[in-house]
PDB file of C-alpha atoms in Angstrom:
ATOM      1  CA  LYS A   1      33.924 -17.726 -34.321  1.00 69.00           C
ATOM      2  CA  ALA A   2      30.609 -16.288 -35.547  1.00 81.00           C
ATOM      3  CA  GLY A   3      27.752 -16.194 -33.043  1.00 92.00           C
ATOM      4  CA  VAL A   4      24.131 -17.326 -33.444  1.00 96.00           C
ATOM      5  CA  THR A   5      22.418 -15.493 -36.249  1.00 97.00           C
ATOM      6  CA  GLN A   6      18.763 -15.056 -36.682  1.00 97.00           C
ATOM      7  CA  THR A   7      16.914 -13.710 -39.732  1.00 97.00           C
ATOM      8  CA  PRO A   8      15.034 -11.606 -40.239  1.00 97.00           C
ATOM      9  CA  ARG A   9      15.584  -9.310 -37.256  1.00 96.00           C
ATOM     10  CA  TYR A  10      12.158  -7.643 -37.598  1.00 96.00           C
ATOM     11  CA  LEU A  11       8.991  -8.803 -39.245  1.00 96.00           C
ATOM     12  CA  ILE A  12       5.457  -7.371 -39.569  1.00 97.00           C
ATOM     13  CA  LYS A  13       2.601  -9.711 -40.467  1.00 97.00           C
ATOM     14  CA  THR A  14      -1.157  -9.605 -40.290  1.00 97.00           C
ATOM     15  CA  ARG A  15      -3.497 -11.995 -38.548  1.00 97.00           C
ATOM     16  CA  GLY A  16      -4.057 -15.220 -40.311  1.00 97.00           C
ATOM     17  CA  GLN A  17      -0.812 -15.231 -42.195  1.00 97.00           C
ATOM     18  CA  GLN A  18       2.074 -17.611 -41.551  1.00 98.00           C
ATOM     19  CA  VAL A  19       5.739 -16.827 -40.906  1.00 98.00           C
ATOM     20  CA  THR A  20       8.993 -18.604 -40.968  1.00 98.00           C
ATOM     21  CA  LEU A  21      11.966 -17.606 -38.790  1.00 98.00           C
ATOM     22  CA  SER A  22      15.499 -18.817 -39.372  1.00 98.00           C
ATOM     23  CA  CYS A  23      18.403 -19.558 -36.960  1.00 98.00           C
ATOM     24  CA  SER A  24      22.010 -20.387 -37.771  1.00 98.00           C
ATOM     25  CA  PRO A  25      23.831 -21.874 -34.713  1.00 97.00           C
ATOM     26  CA  ILE A  26      27.470 -21.430 -33.885  1.00 95.00           C
ATOM     27  CA  SER A  27      29.658 -23.637 -36.014  1.00 94.00           C
ATOM     28  CA  GLY A  28      29.960 -27.058 -34.312  1.00 92.00           C
ATOM     29  CA  HIS A  29      26.784 -26.662 -32.243  1.00 93.00           C
ATOM     30  CA  ARG A  30      24.205 -29.307 -32.923  1.00 93.00           C
ATOM     31  CA  SER A  31      21.432 -28.283 -30.593  1.00 92.00           C
ATOM     32  CA  VAL A  32      19.037 -25.368 -31.323  1.00 95.00           C
ATOM     33  CA  SER A  33      16.363 -24.233 -28.935  1.00 94.00           C
ATOM     34  CA  TRP A  34      13.647 -21.646 -29.513  1.00 96.00           C
ATOM     35  CA  TYR A  35      12.063 -19.281 -26.978  1.00 95.00           C
ATOM     36  CA  GLN A  36       9.215 -16.803 -27.136  1.00 95.00           C
ATOM     37  CA  GLN A  37       9.594 -13.733 -25.022  1.00 93.00           C
ATOM     38  CA  THR A  38       6.619 -11.414 -24.230  1.00 91.00           C
ATOM     39  CA  PRO A  39       6.282  -8.719 -21.555  1.00 86.00           C
ATOM     40  CA  GLY A  40       3.325 -10.622 -19.939  1.00 81.00           C
ATOM     41  CA  GLN A  41       4.678 -14.203 -20.069  1.00 84.00           C
ATOM     42  CA  GLY A  42       8.340 -13.689 -19.963  1.00 84.00           C
ATOM     43  CA  LEU A  43      10.769 -16.223 -21.560  1.00 88.00           C
ATOM     44  CA  GLN A  44       8.914 -19.353 -22.639  1.00 90.00           C
ATOM     45  CA  PHE A  45      10.476 -22.489 -24.110  1.00 90.00           C
ATOM     46  CA  LEU A  46       9.069 -23.511 -27.457  1.00 94.00           C
ATOM     47  CA  PHE A  47      11.151 -26.522 -28.590  1.00 91.00           C
ATOM     48  CA  GLU A  48      14.616 -27.945 -28.938  1.00 92.00           C
ATOM     49  CA  TYR A  49      16.182 -29.712 -31.803  1.00 94.00           C
ATOM     50  CA  PHE A  50      19.204 -31.947 -31.867  1.00 92.00           C
ATOM     51  CA  SER A  51      20.562 -33.779 -34.913  1.00 91.00           C
ATOM     52  CA  GLU A  52      17.328 -32.995 -36.864  1.00 94.00           C
ATOM     53  CA  THR A  53      15.140 -34.424 -34.199  1.00 94.00           C
ATOM     54  CA  GLN A  54      12.856 -32.540 -31.798  1.00 93.00           C
ATOM     55  CA  ARG A  55      13.978 -33.465 -28.319  1.00 89.00           C
ATOM     56  CA  ASN A  56      11.754 -31.297 -26.159  1.00 86.00           C
ATOM     57  CA  LYS A  57       8.628 -29.302 -26.699  1.00 90.00           C
ATOM     58  CA  GLY A  58       7.056 -26.556 -24.665  1.00 90.00           C
ATOM     59  CA  ASN A  59       3.379 -25.998 -24.061  1.00 91.00           C
ATOM     60  CA  PHE A  60       2.474 -24.195 -27.284  1.00 95.00           C
ATOM     61  CA  PRO A  61      -0.349 -24.992 -29.788  1.00 96.00           C
ATOM     62  CA  GLY A  62       0.317 -26.984 -32.940  1.00 95.00           C
ATOM     63  CA  ARG A  63       0.480 -23.799 -34.933  1.00 97.00           C
ATOM     64  CA  PHE A  64       4.051 -23.477 -33.759  1.00 97.00           C
ATOM     65  CA  SER A  65       6.371 -25.949 -35.412  1.00 97.00           C
ATOM     66  CA  GLY A  66       9.999 -26.227 -36.254  1.00 97.00           C
ATOM     67  CA  ARG A  67      12.659 -28.210 -37.969  1.00 97.00           C
ATOM     68  CA  GLN A  68      16.347 -28.583 -38.175  1.00 97.00           C
ATOM     69  CA  PHE A  69      18.502 -29.312 -41.209  1.00 97.00           C
ATOM     70  CA  SER A  70      21.562 -31.468 -41.554  1.00 96.00           C
ATOM     71  CA  ASN A  71      23.845 -28.458 -41.199  1.00 94.00           C
ATOM     72  CA  SER A  72      22.137 -27.730 -37.836  1.00 95.00           C
ATOM     73  CA  ARG A  73      20.367 -24.616 -39.083  1.00 97.00           C
ATOM     74  CA  SER A  74      16.830 -24.397 -37.783  1.00 98.00           C
ATOM     75  CA  GLU A  75      13.604 -22.782 -38.803  1.00 98.00           C
ATOM     76  CA  MET A  76      10.376 -22.203 -36.862  1.00 98.00           C
ATOM     77  CA  ASN A  77       7.068 -21.708 -38.418  1.00 98.00           C
ATOM     78  CA  VAL A  78       3.938 -20.140 -36.990  1.00 97.00           C
ATOM     79  CA  SER A  79       0.797 -20.618 -38.987  1.00 95.00           C
ATOM     80  CA  THR A  80      -2.496 -18.663 -38.764  1.00 96.00           C
ATOM     81  CA  LEU A  81      -0.965 -15.884 -36.825  1.00 97.00           C
ATOM     82  CA  GLU A  82      -2.772 -14.278 -33.895  1.00 97.00           C
ATOM     83  CA  LEU A  83      -2.251 -10.903 -32.259  1.00 97.00           C
ATOM     84  CA  GLY A  84      -0.888 -12.735 -29.189  1.00 95.00           C
ATOM     85  CA  ASP A  85       1.940 -14.165 -31.237  1.00 97.00           C
ATOM     86  CA  SER A  86       3.603 -10.730 -31.308  1.00 97.00           C
ATOM     87  CA  ALA A  87       6.847 -11.362 -29.429  1.00 96.00           C
ATOM     88  CA  LEU A  88      10.623 -11.493 -29.601  1.00 95.00           C
ATOM     89  CA  TYR A  89      11.581 -15.027 -30.732  1.00 97.00           C
ATOM     90  CA  LEU A  90      15.006 -16.047 -29.525  1.00 96.00           C
ATOM     91  CA  CYS A  91      17.058 -18.901 -30.821  1.00 96.00           C
ATOM     92  CA  ALA A  92      19.852 -20.483 -28.645  1.00 94.00           C
ATOM     93  CA  SER A  93      22.454 -23.011 -29.699  1.00 94.00           C
ATOM     94  CA  SER A  94      24.580 -25.434 -27.696  1.00 90.00           C
ATOM     95  CA  ARG A  95      27.104 -28.122 -28.468  1.00 87.00           C
ATOM     96  CA  VAL A  96      25.017 -31.116 -27.313  1.00 76.00           C
ATOM     97  CA  ALA A  97      21.748 -31.769 -25.723  1.00 71.00           C
ATOM     98  CA  GLY A  98      20.369 -33.877 -22.884  1.00 67.00           C
ATOM     99  CA  VAL A  99      23.360 -33.550 -20.597  1.00 66.00           C
ATOM    100  CA  ALA A 100      23.698 -31.732 -17.350  1.00 62.00           C
ATOM    101  CA  TYR A 101      26.045 -29.069 -18.447  1.00 70.00           C
ATOM    102  CA  ASN A 102      24.683 -27.457 -21.543  1.00 72.00           C
ATOM    103  CA  GLU A 103      25.564 -23.775 -21.893  1.00 81.00           C
ATOM    104  CA  GLN A 104      23.292 -21.986 -24.369  1.00 88.00           C
ATOM    105  CA  PHE A 105      24.390 -19.158 -26.641  1.00 92.00           C
ATOM    106  CA  PHE A 106      21.638 -16.740 -27.804  1.00 94.00           C
ATOM    107  CA  GLY A 107      21.086 -14.980 -31.056  1.00 95.00           C
ATOM    108  CA  PRO A 108      19.803 -11.364 -31.216  1.00 94.00           C
ATOM    109  CA  GLY A 109      16.257 -12.521 -31.748  1.00 95.00           C
ATOM    110  CA  THR A 110      13.489 -11.813 -34.347  1.00 96.00           C
ATOM    111  CA  ARG A 111      10.873  -9.178 -33.418  1.00 96.00           C
ATOM    112  CA  LEU A 112       7.519 -10.319 -34.819  1.00 97.00           C
ATOM    113  CA  THR A 113       4.661  -7.922 -34.820  1.00 97.00           C
ATOM    114  CA  VAL A 114       1.245  -9.224 -35.806  1.00 97.00           C
ATOM    115  CA  LEU A 115      -1.344  -6.555 -36.871  1.00 96.00           C
TER     116      LEU A 115
ATOM    117  CA  ALA B   1      11.640 -31.435 -11.757  1.00 72.00           C
ATOM    118  CA  GLN B   2      13.731 -28.221 -11.730  1.00 77.00           C
ATOM    119  CA  SER B   3      12.412 -24.652 -11.238  1.00 86.00           C
ATOM    120  CA  VAL B   4      14.009 -21.234 -10.857  1.00 92.00           C
ATOM    121  CA  THR B   5      12.525 -18.394  -8.832  1.00 94.00           C
ATOM    122  CA  GLN B   6      13.640 -14.769  -9.169  1.00 95.00           C
ATOM    123  CA  LEU B   7      12.135 -13.085  -6.179  1.00 90.00           C
ATOM    124  CA  ASP B   8      12.165  -9.554  -7.437  1.00 94.00           C
ATOM    125  CA  SER B   9      10.624  -8.569 -10.778  1.00 94.00           C
ATOM    126  CA  GLN B  10      12.047  -5.072 -10.603  1.00 96.00           C
ATOM    127  CA  VAL B  11      14.887  -3.568  -8.665  1.00 97.00           C
ATOM    128  CA  PRO B  12      15.444   0.272  -8.717  1.00 97.00           C
ATOM    129  CA  VAL B  13      18.801   1.396  -7.488  1.00 97.00           C
ATOM    130  CA  PHE B  14      20.849   4.607  -7.722  1.00 97.00           C
ATOM    131  CA  GLU B  15      24.076   4.749  -9.643  1.00 97.00           C
ATOM    132  CA  GLU B  16      27.231   3.650  -7.694  1.00 97.00           C
ATOM    133  CA  ALA B  17      25.105   1.849  -5.116  1.00 98.00           C
ATOM    134  CA  PRO B  18      25.554  -1.876  -4.534  1.00 98.00           C
ATOM    135  CA  VAL B  19      22.871  -4.325  -5.827  1.00 98.00           C
ATOM    136  CA  GLU B  20      21.864  -7.920  -5.275  1.00 97.00           C
ATOM    137  CA  LEU B  21      19.447  -9.801  -7.545  1.00 98.00           C
ATOM    138  CA  ARG B  22      18.117 -12.846  -5.940  1.00 97.00           C
ATOM    139  CA  CYS B  23      17.750 -16.306  -7.524  1.00 96.00           C
ATOM    140  CA  ASN B  24      16.610 -19.527  -5.842  1.00 95.00           C
ATOM    141  CA  TYR B  25      16.282 -22.923  -7.501  1.00 92.00           C
ATOM    142  CA  SER B  26      14.884 -26.242  -6.801  1.00 89.00           C
ATOM    143  CA  SER B  27      16.265 -29.479  -8.211  1.00 81.00           C
ATOM    144  CA  SER B  28      16.428 -33.149  -7.396  1.00 74.00           C
ATOM    145  CA  VAL B  29      19.664 -33.481  -9.346  1.00 75.00           C
ATOM    146  CA  SER B  30      22.928 -31.625  -9.612  1.00 75.00           C
ATOM    147  CA  VAL B  31      22.587 -28.500 -11.725  1.00 79.00           C
ATOM    148  CA  TYR B  32      24.752 -25.978 -13.401  1.00 89.00           C
ATOM    149  CA  LEU B  33      23.806 -22.245 -12.808  1.00 92.00           C
ATOM    150  CA  PHE B  34      23.943 -19.260 -15.068  1.00 93.00           C
ATOM    151  CA  TRP B  35      23.099 -15.565 -15.121  1.00 96.00           C
ATOM    152  CA  TYR B  36      22.260 -13.855 -18.357  1.00 96.00           C
ATOM    153  CA  VAL B  37      21.696 -10.123 -19.163  1.00 96.00           C
ATOM    154  CA  GLN B  38      19.352  -8.801 -21.742  1.00 95.00           C
ATOM    155  CA  TYR B  39      19.639  -5.242 -23.000  1.00 92.00           C
ATOM    156  CA  PRO B  40      16.547  -3.720 -24.755  1.00 86.00           C
ATOM    157  CA  ASN B  41      15.770  -5.399 -28.117  1.00 80.00           C
ATOM    158  CA  GLN B  42      18.705  -7.761 -27.904  1.00 86.00           C
ATOM    159  CA  GLY B  43      19.286 -11.392 -27.124  1.00 89.00           C
ATOM    160  CA  LEU B  44      20.637 -12.872 -23.933  1.00 93.00           C
ATOM    161  CA  GLN B  45      24.276 -12.550 -23.122  1.00 93.00           C
ATOM    162  CA  LEU B  46      26.054 -14.759 -20.567  1.00 92.00           C
ATOM    163  CA  LEU B  47      27.220 -12.939 -17.446  1.00 95.00           C
ATOM    164  CA  LEU B  48      28.647 -15.831 -15.529  1.00 94.00           C
ATOM    165  CA  LYS B  49      28.210 -19.419 -14.741  1.00 92.00           C
ATOM    166  CA  TYR B  50      28.797 -21.933 -11.934  1.00 91.00           C
ATOM    167  CA  LEU B  51      29.933 -25.361 -12.869  1.00 85.00           C
ATOM    168  CA  SER B  52      31.931 -26.557  -9.932  1.00 82.00           C
ATOM    169  CA  GLY B  53      34.736 -25.499  -7.561  1.00 83.00           C
ATOM    170  CA  SER B  54      34.747 -22.120  -5.861  1.00 86.00           C
ATOM    171  CA  THR B  55      31.240 -20.968  -4.866  1.00 89.00           C
ATOM    172  CA  LEU B  56      32.059 -17.372  -5.651  1.00 94.00           C
ATOM    173  CA  VAL B  57      31.981 -16.891  -9.393  1.00 95.00           C
ATOM    174  CA  LYS B  58      33.076 -13.752 -11.096  1.00 95.00           C
ATOM    175  CA  GLY B  59      31.628 -12.592 -14.442  1.00 94.00           C
ATOM    176  CA  ILE B  60      31.787  -9.819 -16.849  1.00 93.00           C
ATOM    177  CA  ASN B  61      31.085  -6.119 -16.219  1.00 93.00           C
ATOM    178  CA  GLY B  62      32.109  -6.473 -12.509  1.00 96.00           C
ATOM    179  CA  PHE B  63      29.301  -8.870 -11.618  1.00 97.00           C
ATOM    180  CA  GLU B  64      29.717 -11.778  -9.322  1.00 97.00           C
ATOM    181  CA  ALA B  65      27.463 -14.557  -7.885  1.00 97.00           C
ATOM    182  CA  GLU B  66      27.681 -16.904  -4.938  1.00 95.00           C
ATOM    183  CA  PHE B  67      26.447 -20.472  -5.137  1.00 93.00           C
ATOM    184  CA  ASN B  68      24.878 -21.595  -1.849  1.00 92.00           C
ATOM    185  CA  LYS B  69      23.877 -25.181  -2.036  1.00 89.00           C
ATOM    186  CA  SER B  70      22.241 -25.422   1.447  1.00 90.00           C
ATOM    187  CA  GLN B  71      19.993 -22.454   0.556  1.00 91.00           C
ATOM    188  CA  THR B  72      19.658 -23.453  -3.107  1.00 92.00           C
ATOM    189  CA  SER B  73      20.491 -19.911  -4.061  1.00 94.00           C
ATOM    190  CA  PHE B  74      22.624 -18.194  -6.658  1.00 96.00           C
ATOM    191  CA  HIS B  75      22.378 -14.510  -6.017  1.00 97.00           C
ATOM    192  CA  LEU B  76      24.026 -11.965  -8.393  1.00 98.00           C
ATOM    193  CA  ARG B  77      25.770  -8.957  -6.902  1.00 98.00           C
ATOM    194  CA  LYS B  78      27.725  -5.879  -8.013  1.00 98.00           C
ATOM    195  CA  PRO B  79      29.351  -3.524  -5.578  1.00 97.00           C
ATOM    196  CA  SER B  80      28.765  -0.367  -7.620  1.00 97.00           C
ATOM    197  CA  VAL B  81      26.277  -0.172 -10.551  1.00 97.00           C
ATOM    198  CA  HIS B  82      26.398   2.050 -13.567  1.00 97.00           C
ATOM    199  CA  ILE B  83      23.613   3.496 -15.628  1.00 96.00           C
ATOM    200  CA  SER B  84      24.679   1.069 -18.419  1.00 95.00           C
ATOM    201  CA  ASP B  85      23.758  -1.869 -16.195  1.00 97.00           C
ATOM    202  CA  THR B  86      20.083  -1.077 -16.715  1.00 97.00           C
ATOM    203  CA  ALA B  87      18.758  -4.273 -18.324  1.00 96.00           C
ATOM    204  CA  GLU B  88      16.890  -7.425 -17.510  1.00 96.00           C
ATOM    205  CA  TYR B  89      18.696 -10.235 -15.773  1.00 97.00           C
ATOM    206  CA  PHE B  90      17.832 -13.931 -15.984  1.00 96.00           C
ATOM    207  CA  CYS B  91      18.923 -16.728 -13.760  1.00 95.00           C
ATOM    208  CA  ALA B  92      18.958 -20.234 -15.227  1.00 92.00           C
ATOM    209  CA  VAL B  93      19.715 -23.756 -14.310  1.00 89.00           C
ATOM    210  CA  SER B  94      20.864 -26.512 -16.586  1.00 84.00           C
ATOM    211  CA  ALA B  95      19.949 -30.137 -15.703  1.00 76.00           C
ATOM    212  CA  ASN B  96      19.105 -32.164 -18.853  1.00 71.00           C
ATOM    213  CA  LYS B  97      17.514 -29.034 -20.238  1.00 75.00           C
ATOM    214  CA  PHE B  98      17.531 -25.359 -19.551  1.00 80.00           C
ATOM    215  CA  TYR B  99      15.156 -23.636 -17.047  1.00 86.00           C
ATOM    216  CA  PHE B 100      14.945 -19.806 -16.833  1.00 90.00           C
ATOM    217  CA  GLY B 101      13.620 -17.623 -14.114  1.00 93.00           C
ATOM    218  CA  SER B 102      11.064 -14.945 -14.900  1.00 92.00           C
ATOM    219  CA  GLY B 103      13.629 -12.178 -14.965  1.00 95.00           C
ATOM    220  CA  THR B 104      14.572  -9.181 -12.873  1.00 96.00           C
ATOM    221  CA  LYS B 105      14.516  -5.720 -14.325  1.00 96.00           C
ATOM    222  CA  LEU B 106      17.386  -3.628 -12.873  1.00 97.00           C
ATOM    223  CA  ASN B 107      16.783   0.150 -13.277  1.00 97.00           C
ATOM    224  CA  VAL B 108      19.814   2.199 -12.345  1.00 97.00           C
ATOM    225  CA  LYS B 109      18.884   5.856 -11.728  1.00 96.00           C
ATOM    226  CA  PRO B 110      21.290   8.755 -11.847  1.00 95.00           C
TER     227      PRO B 110
END
């Protein structure tokens, strides 16, 4: 069974631009979560989608948004990029959401560099 | 609310020495516990998980962890580390969502 895939793996943008990252979950998984990882802040939760609906949202500005498609693939978008948005963006998938046992499987991440 | 505390941000250790990475959690409900490892420029890989049953859990790469409910801890151990174990390790709990600790960087020196 294929794992979680994220595209692109590396991305370089300039301040003010926008970016879209993509995540394909493991087949049969319906929940997708996004995390931002930086050396200073560590691993921070962005949002979680389940059956095309956002279930949970972290404490990020509205410039960060996401969506999930009917095939469970998810995209996240960051508009008006800032230097501080440079980070590794990780996607994780799980079978379901909102239950106590909910093992997450991670993709390799997208390394975003904002110049 | 749930929270996870990893007490050590960095742990230096010599090759073939034992290591323990500490993790404490707080929760008002039953949780499931996980340890993940992250190698440089990669995603997180599951090392082991505690769901129920035996409190000593064995994972990949020779790692094990012990669930201690009274101390709300889930420390990760390995009796003899290798250079290849150099990575960042994350403890996590799952209630109705996932909560990660801040990570511990394990640096294995020759």
